[in-house]
Tab-separated table of C-alpha atoms in Angstrom:
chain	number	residue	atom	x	y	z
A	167	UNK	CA	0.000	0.000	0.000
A	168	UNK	CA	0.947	3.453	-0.307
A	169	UNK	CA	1.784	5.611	2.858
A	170	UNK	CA	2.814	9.122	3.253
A	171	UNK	CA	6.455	9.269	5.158
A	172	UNK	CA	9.056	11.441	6.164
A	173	UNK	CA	12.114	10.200	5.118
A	174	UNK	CA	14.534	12.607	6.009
A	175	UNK	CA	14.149	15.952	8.600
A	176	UNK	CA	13.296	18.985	6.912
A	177	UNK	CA	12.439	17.806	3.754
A	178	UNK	CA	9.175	17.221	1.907
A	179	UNK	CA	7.338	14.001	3.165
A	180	UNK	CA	6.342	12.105	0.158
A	181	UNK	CA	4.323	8.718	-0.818
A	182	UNK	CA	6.078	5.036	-0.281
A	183	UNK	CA	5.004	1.580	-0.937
A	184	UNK	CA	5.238	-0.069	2.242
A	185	UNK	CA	4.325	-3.524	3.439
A	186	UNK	CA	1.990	-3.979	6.399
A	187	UNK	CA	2.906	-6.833	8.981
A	188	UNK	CA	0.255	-8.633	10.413
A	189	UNK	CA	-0.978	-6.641	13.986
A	190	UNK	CA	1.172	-7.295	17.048
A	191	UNK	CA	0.175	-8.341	20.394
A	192	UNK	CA	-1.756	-5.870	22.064
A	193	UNK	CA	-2.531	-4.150	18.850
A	194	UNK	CA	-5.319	-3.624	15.975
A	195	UNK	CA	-5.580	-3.670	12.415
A	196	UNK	CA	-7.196	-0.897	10.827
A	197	UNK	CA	-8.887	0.101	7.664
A	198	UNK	CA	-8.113	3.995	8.026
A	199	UNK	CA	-11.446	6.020	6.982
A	200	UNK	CA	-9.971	9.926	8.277
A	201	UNK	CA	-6.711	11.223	8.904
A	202	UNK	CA	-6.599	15.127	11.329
A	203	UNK	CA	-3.806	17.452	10.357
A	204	UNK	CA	-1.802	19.384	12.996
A	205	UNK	CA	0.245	22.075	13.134
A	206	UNK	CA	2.310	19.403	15.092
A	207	UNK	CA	2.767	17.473	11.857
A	208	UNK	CA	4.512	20.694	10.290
A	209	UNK	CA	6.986	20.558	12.968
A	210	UNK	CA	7.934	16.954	12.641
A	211	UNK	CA	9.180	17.243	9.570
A	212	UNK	CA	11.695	19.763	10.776
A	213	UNK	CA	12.238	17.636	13.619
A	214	UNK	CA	10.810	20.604	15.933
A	215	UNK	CA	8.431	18.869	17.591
A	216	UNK	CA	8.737	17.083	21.060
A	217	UNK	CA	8.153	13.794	19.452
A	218	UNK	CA	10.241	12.601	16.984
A	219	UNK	CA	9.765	9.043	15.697
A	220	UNK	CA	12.137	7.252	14.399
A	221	UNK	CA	12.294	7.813	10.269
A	222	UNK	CA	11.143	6.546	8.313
A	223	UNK	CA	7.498	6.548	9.721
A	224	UNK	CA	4.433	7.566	8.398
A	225	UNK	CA	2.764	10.791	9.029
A	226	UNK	CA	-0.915	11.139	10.460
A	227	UNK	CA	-1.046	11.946	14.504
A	228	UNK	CA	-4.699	11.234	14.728
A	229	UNK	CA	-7.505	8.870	12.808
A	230	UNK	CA	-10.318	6.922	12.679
A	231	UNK	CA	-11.232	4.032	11.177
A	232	UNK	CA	-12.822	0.361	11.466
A	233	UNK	CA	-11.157	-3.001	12.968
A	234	UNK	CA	-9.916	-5.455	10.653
A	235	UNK	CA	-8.008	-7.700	12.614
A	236	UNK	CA	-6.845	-7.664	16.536
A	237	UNK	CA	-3.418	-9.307	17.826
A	238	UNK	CA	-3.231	-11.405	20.367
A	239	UNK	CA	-4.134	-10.567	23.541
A	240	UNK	CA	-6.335	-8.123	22.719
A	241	UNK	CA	-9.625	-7.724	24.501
A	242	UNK	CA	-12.836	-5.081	24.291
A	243	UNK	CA	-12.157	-4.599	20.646
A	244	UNK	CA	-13.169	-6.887	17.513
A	245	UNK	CA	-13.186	-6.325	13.725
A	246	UNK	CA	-15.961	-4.233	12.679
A	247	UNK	CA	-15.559	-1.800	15.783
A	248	UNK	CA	-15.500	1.674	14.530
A	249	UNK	CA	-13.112	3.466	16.639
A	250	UNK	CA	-10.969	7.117	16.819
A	251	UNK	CA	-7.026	6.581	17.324
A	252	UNK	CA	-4.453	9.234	18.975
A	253	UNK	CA	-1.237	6.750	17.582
A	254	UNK	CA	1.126	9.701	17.207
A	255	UNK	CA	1.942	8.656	13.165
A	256	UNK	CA	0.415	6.293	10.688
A	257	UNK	CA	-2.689	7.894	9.927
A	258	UNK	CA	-1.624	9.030	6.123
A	259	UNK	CA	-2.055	5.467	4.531
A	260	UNK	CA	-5.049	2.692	3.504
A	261	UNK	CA	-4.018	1.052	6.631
A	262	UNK	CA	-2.286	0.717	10.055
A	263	UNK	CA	-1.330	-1.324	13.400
A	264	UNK	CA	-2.402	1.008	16.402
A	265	UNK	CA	-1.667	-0.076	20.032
A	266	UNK	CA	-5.624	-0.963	21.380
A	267	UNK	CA	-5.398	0.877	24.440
A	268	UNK	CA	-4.892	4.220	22.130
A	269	UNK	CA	-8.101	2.958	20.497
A	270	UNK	CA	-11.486	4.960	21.461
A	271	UNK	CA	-14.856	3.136	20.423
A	272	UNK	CA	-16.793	5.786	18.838
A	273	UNK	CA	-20.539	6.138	19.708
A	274	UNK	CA	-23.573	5.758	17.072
A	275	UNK	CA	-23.590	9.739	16.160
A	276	UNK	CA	-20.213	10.294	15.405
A	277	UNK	CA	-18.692	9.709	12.095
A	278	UNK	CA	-15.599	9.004	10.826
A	279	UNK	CA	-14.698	12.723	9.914
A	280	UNK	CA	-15.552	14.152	13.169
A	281	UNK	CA	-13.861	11.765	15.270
A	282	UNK	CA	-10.286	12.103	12.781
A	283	UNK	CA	-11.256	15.877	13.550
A	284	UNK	CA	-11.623	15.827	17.265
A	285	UNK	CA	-8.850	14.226	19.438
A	286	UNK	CA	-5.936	16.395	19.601
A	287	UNK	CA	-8.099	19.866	19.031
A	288	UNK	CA	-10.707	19.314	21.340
A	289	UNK	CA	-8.807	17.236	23.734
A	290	UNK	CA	-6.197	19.552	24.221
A	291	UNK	CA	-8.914	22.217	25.255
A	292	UNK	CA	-10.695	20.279	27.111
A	293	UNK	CA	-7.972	19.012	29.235
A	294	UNK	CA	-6.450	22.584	29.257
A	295	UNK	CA	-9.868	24.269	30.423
A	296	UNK	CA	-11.188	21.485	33.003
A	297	UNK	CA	-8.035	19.335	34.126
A	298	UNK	CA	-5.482	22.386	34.578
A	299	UNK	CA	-7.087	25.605	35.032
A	300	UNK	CA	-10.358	24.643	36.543
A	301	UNK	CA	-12.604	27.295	34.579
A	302	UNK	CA	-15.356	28.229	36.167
A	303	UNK	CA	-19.147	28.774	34.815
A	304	UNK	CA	-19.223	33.011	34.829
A	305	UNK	CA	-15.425	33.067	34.399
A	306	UNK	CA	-14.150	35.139	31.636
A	307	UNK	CA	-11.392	33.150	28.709
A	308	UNK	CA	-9.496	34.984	26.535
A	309	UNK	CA	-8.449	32.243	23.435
A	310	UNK	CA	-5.414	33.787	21.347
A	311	UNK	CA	-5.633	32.245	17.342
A	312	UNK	CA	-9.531	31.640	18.054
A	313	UNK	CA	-9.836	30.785	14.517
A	314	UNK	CA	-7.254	27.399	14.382
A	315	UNK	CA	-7.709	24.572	14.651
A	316	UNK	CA	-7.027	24.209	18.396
A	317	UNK	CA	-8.398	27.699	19.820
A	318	UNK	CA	-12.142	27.202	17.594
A	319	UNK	CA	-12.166	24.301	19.875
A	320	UNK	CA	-11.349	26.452	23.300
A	321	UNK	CA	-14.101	28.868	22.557
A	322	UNK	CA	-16.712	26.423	22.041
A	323	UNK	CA	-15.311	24.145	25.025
A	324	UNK	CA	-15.130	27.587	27.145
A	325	UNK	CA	-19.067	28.340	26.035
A	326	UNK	CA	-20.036	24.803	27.039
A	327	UNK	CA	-18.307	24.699	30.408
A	328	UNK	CA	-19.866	28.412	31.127
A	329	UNK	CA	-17.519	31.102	30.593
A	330	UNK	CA	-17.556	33.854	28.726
A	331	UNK	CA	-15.408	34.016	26.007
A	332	UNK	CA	-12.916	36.562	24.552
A	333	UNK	CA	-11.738	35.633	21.254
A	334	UNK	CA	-9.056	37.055	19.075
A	335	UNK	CA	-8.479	36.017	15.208
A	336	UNK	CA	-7.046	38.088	12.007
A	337	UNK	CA	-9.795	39.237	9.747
A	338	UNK	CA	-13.442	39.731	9.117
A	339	UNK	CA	-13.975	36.336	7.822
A	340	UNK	CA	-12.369	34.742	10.981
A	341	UNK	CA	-14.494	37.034	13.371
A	342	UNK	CA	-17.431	35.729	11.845
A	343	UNK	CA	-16.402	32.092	12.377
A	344	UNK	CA	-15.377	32.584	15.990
A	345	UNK	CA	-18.739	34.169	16.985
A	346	UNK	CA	-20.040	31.376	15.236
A	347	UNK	CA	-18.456	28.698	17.365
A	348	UNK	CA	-19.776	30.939	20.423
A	349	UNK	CA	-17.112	33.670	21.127
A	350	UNK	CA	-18.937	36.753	23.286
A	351	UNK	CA	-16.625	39.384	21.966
A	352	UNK	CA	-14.280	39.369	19.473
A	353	UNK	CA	-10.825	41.213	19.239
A	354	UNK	CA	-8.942	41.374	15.584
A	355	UNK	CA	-5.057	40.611	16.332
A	356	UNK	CA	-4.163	42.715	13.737
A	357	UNK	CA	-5.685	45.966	16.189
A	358	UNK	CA	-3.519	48.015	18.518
A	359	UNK	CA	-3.385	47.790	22.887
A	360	UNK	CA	-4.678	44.015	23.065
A	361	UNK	CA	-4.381	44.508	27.176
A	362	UNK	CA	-5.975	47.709	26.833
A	363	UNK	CA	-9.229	45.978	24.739
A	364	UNK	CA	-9.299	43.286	27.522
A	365	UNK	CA	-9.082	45.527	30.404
A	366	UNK	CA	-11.806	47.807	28.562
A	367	UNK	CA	-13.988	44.335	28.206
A	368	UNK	CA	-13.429	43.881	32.239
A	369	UNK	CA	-10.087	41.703	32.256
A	370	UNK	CA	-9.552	38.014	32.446
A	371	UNK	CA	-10.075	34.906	34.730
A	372	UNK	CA	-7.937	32.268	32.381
A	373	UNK	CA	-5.799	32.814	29.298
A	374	UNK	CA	-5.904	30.168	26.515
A	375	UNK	CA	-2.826	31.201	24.474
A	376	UNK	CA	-1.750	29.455	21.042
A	377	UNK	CA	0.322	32.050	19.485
A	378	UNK	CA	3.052	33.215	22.474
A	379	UNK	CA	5.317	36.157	21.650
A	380	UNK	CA	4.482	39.683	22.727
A	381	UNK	CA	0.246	39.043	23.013
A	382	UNK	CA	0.426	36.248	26.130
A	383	UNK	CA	2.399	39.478	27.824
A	384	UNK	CA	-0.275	41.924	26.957
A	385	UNK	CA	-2.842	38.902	28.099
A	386	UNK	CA	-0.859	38.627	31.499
A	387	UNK	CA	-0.779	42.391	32.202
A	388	UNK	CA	-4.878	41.980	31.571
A	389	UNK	CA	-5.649	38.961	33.412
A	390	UNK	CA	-7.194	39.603	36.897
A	391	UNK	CA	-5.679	38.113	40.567
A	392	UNK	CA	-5.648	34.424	40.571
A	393	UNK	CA	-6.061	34.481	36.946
A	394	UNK	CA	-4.393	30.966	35.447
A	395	UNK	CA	-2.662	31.655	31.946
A	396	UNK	CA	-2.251	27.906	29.461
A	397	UNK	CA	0.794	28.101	27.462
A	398	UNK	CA	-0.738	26.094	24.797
A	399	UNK	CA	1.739	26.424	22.024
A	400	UNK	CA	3.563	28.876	19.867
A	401	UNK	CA	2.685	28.987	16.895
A	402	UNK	CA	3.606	32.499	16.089
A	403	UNK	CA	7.151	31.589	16.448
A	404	UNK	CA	8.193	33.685	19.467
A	405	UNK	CA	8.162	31.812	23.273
A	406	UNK	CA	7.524	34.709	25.870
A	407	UNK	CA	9.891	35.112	28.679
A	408	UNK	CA	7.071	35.532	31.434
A	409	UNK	CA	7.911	38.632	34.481
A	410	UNK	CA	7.893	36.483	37.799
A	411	UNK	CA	6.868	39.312	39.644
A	412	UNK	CA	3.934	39.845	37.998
A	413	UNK	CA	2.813	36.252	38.908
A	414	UNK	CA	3.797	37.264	42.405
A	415	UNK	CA	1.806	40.420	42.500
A	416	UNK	CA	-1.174	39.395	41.224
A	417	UNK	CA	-1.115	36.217	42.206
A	418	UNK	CA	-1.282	34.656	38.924
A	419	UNK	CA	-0.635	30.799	37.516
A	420	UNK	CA	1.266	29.777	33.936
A	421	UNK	CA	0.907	26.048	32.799
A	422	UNK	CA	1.977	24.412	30.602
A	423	UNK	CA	-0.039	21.309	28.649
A	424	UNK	CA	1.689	18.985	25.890
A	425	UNK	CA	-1.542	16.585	25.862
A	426	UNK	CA	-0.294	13.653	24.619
A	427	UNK	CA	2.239	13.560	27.144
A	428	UNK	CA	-0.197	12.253	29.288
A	429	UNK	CA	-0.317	9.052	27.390
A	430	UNK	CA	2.980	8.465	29.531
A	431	UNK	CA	2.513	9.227	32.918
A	432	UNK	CA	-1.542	9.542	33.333
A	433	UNK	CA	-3.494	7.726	30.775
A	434	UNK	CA	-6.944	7.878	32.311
A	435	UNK	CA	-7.072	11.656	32.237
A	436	UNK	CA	-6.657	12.142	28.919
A	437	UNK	CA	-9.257	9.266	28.337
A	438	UNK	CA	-11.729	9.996	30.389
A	439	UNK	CA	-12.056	13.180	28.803
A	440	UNK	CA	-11.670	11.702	25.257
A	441	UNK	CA	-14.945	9.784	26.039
A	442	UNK	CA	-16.447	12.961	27.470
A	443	UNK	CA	-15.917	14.690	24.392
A	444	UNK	CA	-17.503	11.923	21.917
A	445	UNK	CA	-20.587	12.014	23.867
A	446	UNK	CA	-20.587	15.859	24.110
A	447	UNK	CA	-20.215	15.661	20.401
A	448	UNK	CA	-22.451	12.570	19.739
A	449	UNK	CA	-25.445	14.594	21.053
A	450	UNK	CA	-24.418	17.434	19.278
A	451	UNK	CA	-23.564	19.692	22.247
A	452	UNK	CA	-19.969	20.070	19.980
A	453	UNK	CA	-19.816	20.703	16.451
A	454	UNK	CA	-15.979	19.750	14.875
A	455	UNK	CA	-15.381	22.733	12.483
A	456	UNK	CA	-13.651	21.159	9.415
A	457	UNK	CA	-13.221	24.243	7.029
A	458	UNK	CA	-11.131	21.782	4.540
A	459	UNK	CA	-11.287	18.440	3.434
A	460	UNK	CA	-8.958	16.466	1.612
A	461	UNK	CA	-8.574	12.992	-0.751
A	462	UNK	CA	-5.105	11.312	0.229
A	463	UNK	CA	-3.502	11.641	-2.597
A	464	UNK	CA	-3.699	15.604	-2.504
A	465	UNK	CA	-2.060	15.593	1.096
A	466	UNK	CA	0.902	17.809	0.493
A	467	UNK	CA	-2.165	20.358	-0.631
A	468	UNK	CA	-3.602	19.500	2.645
A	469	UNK	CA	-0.424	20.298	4.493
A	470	UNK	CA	0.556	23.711	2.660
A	471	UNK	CA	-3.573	24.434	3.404
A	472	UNK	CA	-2.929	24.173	7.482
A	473	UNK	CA	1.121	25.845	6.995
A	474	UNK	CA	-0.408	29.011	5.168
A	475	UNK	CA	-2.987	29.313	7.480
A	476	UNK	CA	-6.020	28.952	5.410
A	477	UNK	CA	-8.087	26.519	7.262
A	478	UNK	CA	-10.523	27.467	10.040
A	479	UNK	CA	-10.860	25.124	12.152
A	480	UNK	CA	-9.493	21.566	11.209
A	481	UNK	CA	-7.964	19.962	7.919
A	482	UNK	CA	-8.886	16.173	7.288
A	483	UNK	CA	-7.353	14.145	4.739
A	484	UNK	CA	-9.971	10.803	3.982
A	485	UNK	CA	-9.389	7.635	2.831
A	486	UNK	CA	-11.091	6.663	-0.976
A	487	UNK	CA	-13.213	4.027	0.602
A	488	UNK	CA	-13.573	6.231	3.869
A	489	UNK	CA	-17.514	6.167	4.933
């Protein structure tokens, strides 16, 4: 079969034929129907990224798809289960071996698109909102790149759990899309004096910051006493260098979350709100925004799509017999 690997760091992943082994103990076959993009997948290939397989692998972080086969030892899963995979890579291909305790049976009202679009995005919020900083219903979140894939997912997470939400995207067609997802106010990044919009809109409880550089400091200086700011990622190239005496002062919390790092050293939190979120989104209390969609053999399109910032929301790459 053909999958898509990285061969060598820092250049241009490209299609192999590979040979699939029968599944391992302790692991499933899978007929892959849906394949999420990340911006994490951009930084693999430059080796960037905390994770770094061994190459070659194959590229894909998070899928869906049905059981074909199971290895031995292998219980609570057979073939025909439909199920959602975080595996880390191997999600660009016909096929894969995933580890079954990775493996997330998906309920009746989620599809295979939705659940390839959900994992790291909304469990990432999820686990950043409720786990770490412990928002609050009547809270106020500010969410930095509201319009990625990631921070859509923080201002609809926020809305459920409560809050009210501050977002802050680039452009009038992104504004639209984070009131859509349920953003209260909504700042353009592009505009002067972010801390003096947030203090104007009555400052902030918790901070949900993708982007880093100088905003999470204008975000800090805004953010209230006992206010918890999530260093969620960086995407805007620059890691702040955060004033310890404001924390002091004010009283204030940074974290940190990496979510799949909990895969090593506390599992069940990161799956007991994986199963949260599939029934949140199997009744339809969450929505998955997927603003692109892609056929696997246009998945370097898909990858320049989420690296040039076009997408809003999530970028899927399916499978020609996905369904």
């Amino acid at each position: 079969m053909r999958a898509f690997q990285l061969s060598t760091l820092g250049q241009a992943p490209a299609f192999q034929d590979v040979t699939l082994p029968p599944p391992g103990p302790g692991e499933v076959r899978l007929a892959i129907a849906a394949c999420g993009l990340n911006f994490a997948d951009l930084l693999m290939v430059d080796g960037k990224y905390q994770e770094k397989p061994a190459l070659p692998f194959t590229m894909g972080m998070e899928l869906a798809g049905r059981i074909t086969a199971v290895g031995a030892g292998v219980s609570g899963f057979a073939p025909g289960d439909r199920v959602a995979v975080f595996a880390g890579q191997g999600g660009l291909a016909a096929e894969g071996n995933f580890v079954a305790n990775r493996c997330l049976k998906l309920p009746d009202g989620m599809d295979f698109r939705q659940a390839a679009a959900f994992q790291i995005a909304y469990g990432t919020s999820h686990l950043a909102l409720d786990h770490k900083a412990r928002l609050q219903p009547g809270e106020t979140l500010f969410v930095s790149g509201a319009a990625g894939g990631v921070g859509l997912t923080a201002v609809e997470i926020g809305k459920r759990m409560g809050a009210r939400v501050i977002a802050s995207v680039r452009g009038p067609a992104k504004m639209t899309v984070a009131t859509a997802a349920g953003a209260d106010h909504v700042i353009d990044s592009d505009a002067p004096d972010l801390r003096g919009q947030l203090k104007a809109l009555g400052g902030v409880d918790v901070v949900y910051d993708t982007i880093g550089g100088p905003g999470f400091l204008d975000a800090l200086r805004a953010t209230k006493p006992e206010g918890r700011l999530l260093a969620i990622g960086f995407a805007g190239g620059e890691v702040p260098q955060v004033p310890a005496n404001l924390l002091l002062v004010k009283n204030l919390s940074v974290m940190g979350l990496y979510w799949g790092g909990y895969l090593a050293f506390r599992p069940e939190v990161l799956t007991a709100s994986l199963a949260t979120l599939a029934g949140w989104i199997a009744e339809g209390a969450l929505t998955p925004h997927i603003s692109h969609s892609f056929p696997l053999d246009q998945v370097a399109e898909a990858m320049a799509c989420l690296r040039e910032r076009r997408s809003t929301g999530k970028v899927i790459v399916e499978m020609p017999e996905a369904g």
